[in-house]
Coordinates of C-alpha atoms and ligand atoms in Angstrom, one line a residue:
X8 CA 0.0 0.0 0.0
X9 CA 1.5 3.2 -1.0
X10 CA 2.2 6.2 1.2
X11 CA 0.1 9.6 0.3
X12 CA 2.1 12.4 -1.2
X13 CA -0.3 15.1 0.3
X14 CA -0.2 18.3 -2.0
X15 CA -2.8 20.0 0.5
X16 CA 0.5 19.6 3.5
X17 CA 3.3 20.5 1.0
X18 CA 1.6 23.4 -0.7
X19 CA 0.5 24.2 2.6
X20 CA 4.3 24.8 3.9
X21 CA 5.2 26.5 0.8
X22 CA 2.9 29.1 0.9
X23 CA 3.7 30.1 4.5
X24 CA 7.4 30.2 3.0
X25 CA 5.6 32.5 0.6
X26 CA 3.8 34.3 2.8
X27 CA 7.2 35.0 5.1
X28 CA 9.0 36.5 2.5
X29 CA 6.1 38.6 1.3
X30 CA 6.2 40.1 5.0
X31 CA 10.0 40.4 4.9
X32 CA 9.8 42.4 1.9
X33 CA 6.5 44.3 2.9
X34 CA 8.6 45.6 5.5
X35 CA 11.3 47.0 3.7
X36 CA 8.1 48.8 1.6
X37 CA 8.2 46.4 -0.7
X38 CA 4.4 45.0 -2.3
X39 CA 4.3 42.0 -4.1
X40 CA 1.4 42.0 -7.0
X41 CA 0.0 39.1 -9.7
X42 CA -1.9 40.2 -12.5
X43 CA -3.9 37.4 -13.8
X44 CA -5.4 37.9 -17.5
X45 CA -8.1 35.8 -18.1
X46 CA -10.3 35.6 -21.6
X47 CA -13.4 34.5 -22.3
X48 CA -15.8 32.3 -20.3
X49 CA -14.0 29.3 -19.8
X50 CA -15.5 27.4 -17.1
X51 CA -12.2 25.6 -15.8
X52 CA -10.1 28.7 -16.0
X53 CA -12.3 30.6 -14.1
X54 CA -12.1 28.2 -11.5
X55 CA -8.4 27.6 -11.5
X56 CA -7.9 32.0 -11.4
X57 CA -10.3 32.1 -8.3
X58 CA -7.8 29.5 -6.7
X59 CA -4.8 31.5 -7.8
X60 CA -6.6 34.6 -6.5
X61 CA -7.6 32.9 -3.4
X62 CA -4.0 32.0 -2.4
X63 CA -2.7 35.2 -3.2
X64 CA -4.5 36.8 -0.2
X65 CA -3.6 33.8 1.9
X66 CA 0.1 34.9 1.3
X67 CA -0.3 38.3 1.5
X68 CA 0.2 39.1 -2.2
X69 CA -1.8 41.6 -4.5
X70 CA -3.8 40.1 -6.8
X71 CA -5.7 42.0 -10.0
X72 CA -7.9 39.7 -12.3
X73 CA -7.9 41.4 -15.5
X74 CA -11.0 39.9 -17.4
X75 CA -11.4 40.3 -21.1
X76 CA -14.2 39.5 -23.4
X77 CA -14.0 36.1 -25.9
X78 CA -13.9 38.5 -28.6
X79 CA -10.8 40.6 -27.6
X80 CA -8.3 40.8 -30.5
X81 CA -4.5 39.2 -30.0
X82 CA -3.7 42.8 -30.5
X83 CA -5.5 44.3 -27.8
X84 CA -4.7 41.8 -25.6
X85 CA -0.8 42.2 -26.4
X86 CA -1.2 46.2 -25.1
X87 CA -2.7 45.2 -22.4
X88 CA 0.5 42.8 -21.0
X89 CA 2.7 45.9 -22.4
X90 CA 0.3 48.0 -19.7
X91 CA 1.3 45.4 -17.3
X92 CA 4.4 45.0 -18.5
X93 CA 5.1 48.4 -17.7
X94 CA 3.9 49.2 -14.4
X95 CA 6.3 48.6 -12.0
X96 CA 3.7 47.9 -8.9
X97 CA 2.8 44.6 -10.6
X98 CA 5.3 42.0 -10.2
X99 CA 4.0 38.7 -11.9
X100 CA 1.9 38.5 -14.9
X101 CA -0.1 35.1 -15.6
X102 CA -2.5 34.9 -19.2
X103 CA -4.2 32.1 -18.1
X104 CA -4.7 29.3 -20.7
X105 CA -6.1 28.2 -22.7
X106 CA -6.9 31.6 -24.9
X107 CA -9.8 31.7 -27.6
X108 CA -8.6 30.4 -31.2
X109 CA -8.4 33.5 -32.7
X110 CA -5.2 34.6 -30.5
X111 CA -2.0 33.0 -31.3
X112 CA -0.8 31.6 -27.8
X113 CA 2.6 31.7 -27.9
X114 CA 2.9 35.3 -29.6
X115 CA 1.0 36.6 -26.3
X116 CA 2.9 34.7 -23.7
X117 CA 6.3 36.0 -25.8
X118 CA 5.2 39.3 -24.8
X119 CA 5.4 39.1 -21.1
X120 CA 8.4 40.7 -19.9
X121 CA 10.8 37.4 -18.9
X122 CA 11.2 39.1 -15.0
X123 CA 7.5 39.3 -14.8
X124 CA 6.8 35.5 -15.7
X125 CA 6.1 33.4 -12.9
X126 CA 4.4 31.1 -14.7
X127 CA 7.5 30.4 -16.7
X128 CA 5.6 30.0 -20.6
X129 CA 7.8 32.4 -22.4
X130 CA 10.6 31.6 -25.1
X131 CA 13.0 33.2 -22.9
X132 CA 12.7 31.2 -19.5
X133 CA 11.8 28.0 -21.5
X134 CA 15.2 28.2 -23.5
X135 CA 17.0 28.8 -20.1
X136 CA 15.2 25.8 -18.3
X137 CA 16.8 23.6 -21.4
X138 CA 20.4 25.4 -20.7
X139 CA 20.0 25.0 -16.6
X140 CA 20.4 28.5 -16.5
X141 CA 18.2 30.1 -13.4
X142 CA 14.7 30.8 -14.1
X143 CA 11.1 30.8 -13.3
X144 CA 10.4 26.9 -13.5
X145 CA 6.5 26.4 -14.3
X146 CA 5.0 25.9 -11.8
X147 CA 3.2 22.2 -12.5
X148 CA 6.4 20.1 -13.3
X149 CA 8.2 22.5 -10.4
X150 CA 5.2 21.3 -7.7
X151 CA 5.9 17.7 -9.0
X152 CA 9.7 17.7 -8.3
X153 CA 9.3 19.4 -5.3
X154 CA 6.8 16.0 -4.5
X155 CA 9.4 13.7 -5.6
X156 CA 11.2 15.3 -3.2
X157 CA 9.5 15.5 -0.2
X158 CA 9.4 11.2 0.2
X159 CA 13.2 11.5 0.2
X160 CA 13.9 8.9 -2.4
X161 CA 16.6 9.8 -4.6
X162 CA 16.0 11.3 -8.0
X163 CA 19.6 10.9 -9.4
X164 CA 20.0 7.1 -11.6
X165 CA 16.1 6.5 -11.3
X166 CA 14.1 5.7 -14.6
X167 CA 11.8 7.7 -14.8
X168 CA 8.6 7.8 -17.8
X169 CA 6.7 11.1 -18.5
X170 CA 3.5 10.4 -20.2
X171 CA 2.3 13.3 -22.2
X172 CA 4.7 16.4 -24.0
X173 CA 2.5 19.1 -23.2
X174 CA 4.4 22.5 -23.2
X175 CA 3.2 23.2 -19.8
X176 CA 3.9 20.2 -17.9
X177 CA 5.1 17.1 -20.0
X178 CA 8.2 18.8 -21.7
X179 CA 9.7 21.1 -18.5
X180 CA 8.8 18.1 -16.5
X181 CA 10.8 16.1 -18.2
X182 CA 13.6 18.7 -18.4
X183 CA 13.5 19.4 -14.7
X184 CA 13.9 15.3 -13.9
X185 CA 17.1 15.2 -16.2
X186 CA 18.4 18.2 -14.4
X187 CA 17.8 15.7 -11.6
X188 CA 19.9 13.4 -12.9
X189 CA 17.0 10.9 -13.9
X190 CA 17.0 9.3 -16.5
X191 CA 14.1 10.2 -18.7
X192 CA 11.4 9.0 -21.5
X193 CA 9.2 11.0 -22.6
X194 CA 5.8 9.1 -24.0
X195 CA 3.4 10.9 -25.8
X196 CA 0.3 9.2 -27.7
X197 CA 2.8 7.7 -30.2
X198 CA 4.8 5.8 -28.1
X199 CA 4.9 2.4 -29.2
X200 CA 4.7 -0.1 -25.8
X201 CA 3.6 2.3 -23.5
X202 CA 2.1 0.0 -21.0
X203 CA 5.6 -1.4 -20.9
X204 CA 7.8 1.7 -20.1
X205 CA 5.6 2.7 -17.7
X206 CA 5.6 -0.4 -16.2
X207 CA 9.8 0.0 -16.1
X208 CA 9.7 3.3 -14.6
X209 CA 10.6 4.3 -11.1
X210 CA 8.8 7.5 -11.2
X211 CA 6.3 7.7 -13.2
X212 CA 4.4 11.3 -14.1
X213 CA 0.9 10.8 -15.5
X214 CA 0.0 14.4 -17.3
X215 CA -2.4 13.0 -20.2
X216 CA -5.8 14.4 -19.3
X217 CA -7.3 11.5 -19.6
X218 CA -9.5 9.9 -16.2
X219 CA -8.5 6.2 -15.8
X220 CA -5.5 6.3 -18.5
X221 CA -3.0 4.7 -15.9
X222 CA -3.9 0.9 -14.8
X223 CA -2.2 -0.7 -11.9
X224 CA -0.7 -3.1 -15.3
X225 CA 1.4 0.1 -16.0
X226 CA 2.8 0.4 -12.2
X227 CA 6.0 -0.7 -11.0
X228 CA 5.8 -2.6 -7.8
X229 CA 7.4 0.5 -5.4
X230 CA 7.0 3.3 -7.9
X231 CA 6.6 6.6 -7.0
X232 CA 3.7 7.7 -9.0
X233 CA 2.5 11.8 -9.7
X234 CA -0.6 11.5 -11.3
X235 CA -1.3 15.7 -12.5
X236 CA -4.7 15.0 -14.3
X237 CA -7.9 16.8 -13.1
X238 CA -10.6 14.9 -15.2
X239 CA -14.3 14.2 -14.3
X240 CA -15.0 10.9 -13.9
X241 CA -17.8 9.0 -15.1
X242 CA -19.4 10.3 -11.4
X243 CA -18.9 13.7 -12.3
X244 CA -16.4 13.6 -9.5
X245 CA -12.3 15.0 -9.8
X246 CA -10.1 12.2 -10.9
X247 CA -7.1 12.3 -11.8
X248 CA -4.9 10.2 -15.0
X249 CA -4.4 7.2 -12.7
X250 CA -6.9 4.7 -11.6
X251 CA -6.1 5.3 -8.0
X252 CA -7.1 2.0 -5.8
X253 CA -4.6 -0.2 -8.5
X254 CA -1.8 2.1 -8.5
X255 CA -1.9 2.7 -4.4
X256 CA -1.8 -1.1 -4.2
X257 CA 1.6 -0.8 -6.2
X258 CA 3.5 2.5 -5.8
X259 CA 5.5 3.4 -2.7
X260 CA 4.3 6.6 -3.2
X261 CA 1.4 8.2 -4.9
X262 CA -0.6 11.6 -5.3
X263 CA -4.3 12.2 -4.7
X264 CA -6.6 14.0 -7.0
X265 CA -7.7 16.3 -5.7
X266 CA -5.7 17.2 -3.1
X267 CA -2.6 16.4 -5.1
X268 CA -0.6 18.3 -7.8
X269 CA -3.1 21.3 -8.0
X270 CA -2.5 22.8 -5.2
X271 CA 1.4 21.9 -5.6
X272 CA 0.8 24.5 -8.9
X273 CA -0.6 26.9 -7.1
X274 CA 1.9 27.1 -4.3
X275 CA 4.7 27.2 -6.8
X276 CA 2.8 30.0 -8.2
X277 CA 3.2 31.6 -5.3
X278 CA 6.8 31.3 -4.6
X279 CA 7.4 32.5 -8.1
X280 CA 5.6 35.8 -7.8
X281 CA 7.7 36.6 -4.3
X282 CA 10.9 35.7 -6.0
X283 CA 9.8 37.9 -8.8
X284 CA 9.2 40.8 -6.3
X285 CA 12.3 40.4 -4.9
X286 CA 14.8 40.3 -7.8
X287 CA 12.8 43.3 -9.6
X288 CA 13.4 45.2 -6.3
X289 CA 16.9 44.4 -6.1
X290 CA 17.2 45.3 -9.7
X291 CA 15.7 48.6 -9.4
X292 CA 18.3 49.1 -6.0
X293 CA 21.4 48.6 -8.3
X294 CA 19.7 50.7 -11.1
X295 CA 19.5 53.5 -8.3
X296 CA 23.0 53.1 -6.9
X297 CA 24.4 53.0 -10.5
X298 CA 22.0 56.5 -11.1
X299 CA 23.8 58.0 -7.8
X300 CA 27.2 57.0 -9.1
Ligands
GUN1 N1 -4.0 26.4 -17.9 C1 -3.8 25.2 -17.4 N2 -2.7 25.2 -16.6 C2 -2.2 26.5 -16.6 C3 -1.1 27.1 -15.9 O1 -0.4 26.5 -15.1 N3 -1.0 28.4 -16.2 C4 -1.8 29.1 -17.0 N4 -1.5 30.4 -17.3 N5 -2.8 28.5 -17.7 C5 -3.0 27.2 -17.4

């Protein structure tokens, strides 16, 4: 029977980290502000920005939702992140996904201002991820490290199998278990014996969207197992990718849905948007002693 990675304990710690360095810098008369852009009437999205929203106040962090019609024009929407982009009391800017098909996502996440994105999407912080260069991780594949993690079993020599090569958590994630020293496949819907390679991996990450994609047949006996679907079951009720009762009987270690990953994302979220604070403030110091100079 596997142990419970609980994302509601970890996230739980990381946002009081968040929270203490939000004070720290409060202090010094420093704020720390999100913007979050959201489009369109997108029932998911609207309720993952109420969560982001929610733990913003729980750490002590500004938060503006910015909410734009379905209509809205890639244009329009790119001066509005140049508004944000600009204004030096907003720290963090997140376009939440995904954005209505007449808006070319990439262009729009390009234009956030590399300092100002915590959620780690643009060109810029994605090309330093590959080179291990320091940058905003996103937040999904950084909450599921920092999982792996938290049961103490070594990352470095493990097998591990990403299933899915989504931009936002398949690809980084398996970037961020190299950097880990793991060694990594990356499956995808083409992967030829899936079942097989997952069944071979040590750490398996399930981020395919699909409820009930992972058997217990596709578990290693001792795996540790991060399962970041949020799917509606046949019950209407959260599920994640994994069928949970045959994987528990299998893995060492295993994730809930909910109370997994999710709130993992939104913790990471918020370390993100402190860090951001910070470095733009001590930025703006040197800029000022330089000035004086
Ligand atoms: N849509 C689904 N996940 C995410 C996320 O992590 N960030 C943003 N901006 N949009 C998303």
């Amino acid at each position: 029977m596997a142990k419970i990675i609980s994302g509601k304990t970890l996230a739980a710690q990381f946002k009081a980290q968040a929270a203490q360095q939000t004070a720290q810098l409060q202090e010094k008369g420093i704020g720390v502000r999100l913007a979050v852009i959201i489009v369109g009437e997108n029932p998911a999205s609207r309720t993952y920005v109420k969560g982001k929203t929610k733990d913003c106040a729980e750490c002590g962090i500004a938060s503006d939702v910015i909410e734009l019609p379905e209509s809205i024009s890639e244009n329009e929407l790119l001066e509005k992140i140049e508004q944000l982009n600009r204004d030096d009391s907003v720290n963090g800017i997140l376009v939440q996904l995904p954005l209505p098909r007449q808006i070319r996502e990439q262009s729009v996440i390009n234009a956030i201002a590399p300092e100002k994105d915590v959620d780690g999407f643009t060109d810029i912080n994605t090309g330093k991820l590959v080179s291990g260069e320091e940058c905003f991780l996103p937040c999904t594949p950084a909450g599921c490290i920092e999982m792996l993690k938290s049961t103490g079993v070594p990352i470095a020599g493990k097998d591990a199998v990403v299933i899915g090569r989504s931009n936002i958590v398949g690809k980084p994630a398996a970037l961020l278990l190299c950097a880990e020293d793991a060694t990594v496949t990356l499956c995808h819907s083409r992967t030829k014996d899936l079942k097989e390679k997952c069944a071979a991996a040590d750490i398996l990450i399930a981020a395919v969207g699909k409820a009930g994609f992972v058997t217990g047949d596709m578990v290693k006996e001792g795996a540790v197992v991060i399962d970041v679907g949020i799917n509606r079951g046949a019950d209407g009720k959260l599920c994640g990718d994994v069928v949970f009762d045959e994987a528990e009987a299998k893995a060492s270690y295993i994730t809930p849905v909910p109370g997994g990953v999710g709130l993992m994302t939104r913790a990471m979220l918020m370390m993100n948007t402190v860090r951001a604070a910070r470095m733009q403030a001590e930025g703006r110091a040197l800029r000022e002693k330089g000035e004086n100079h």
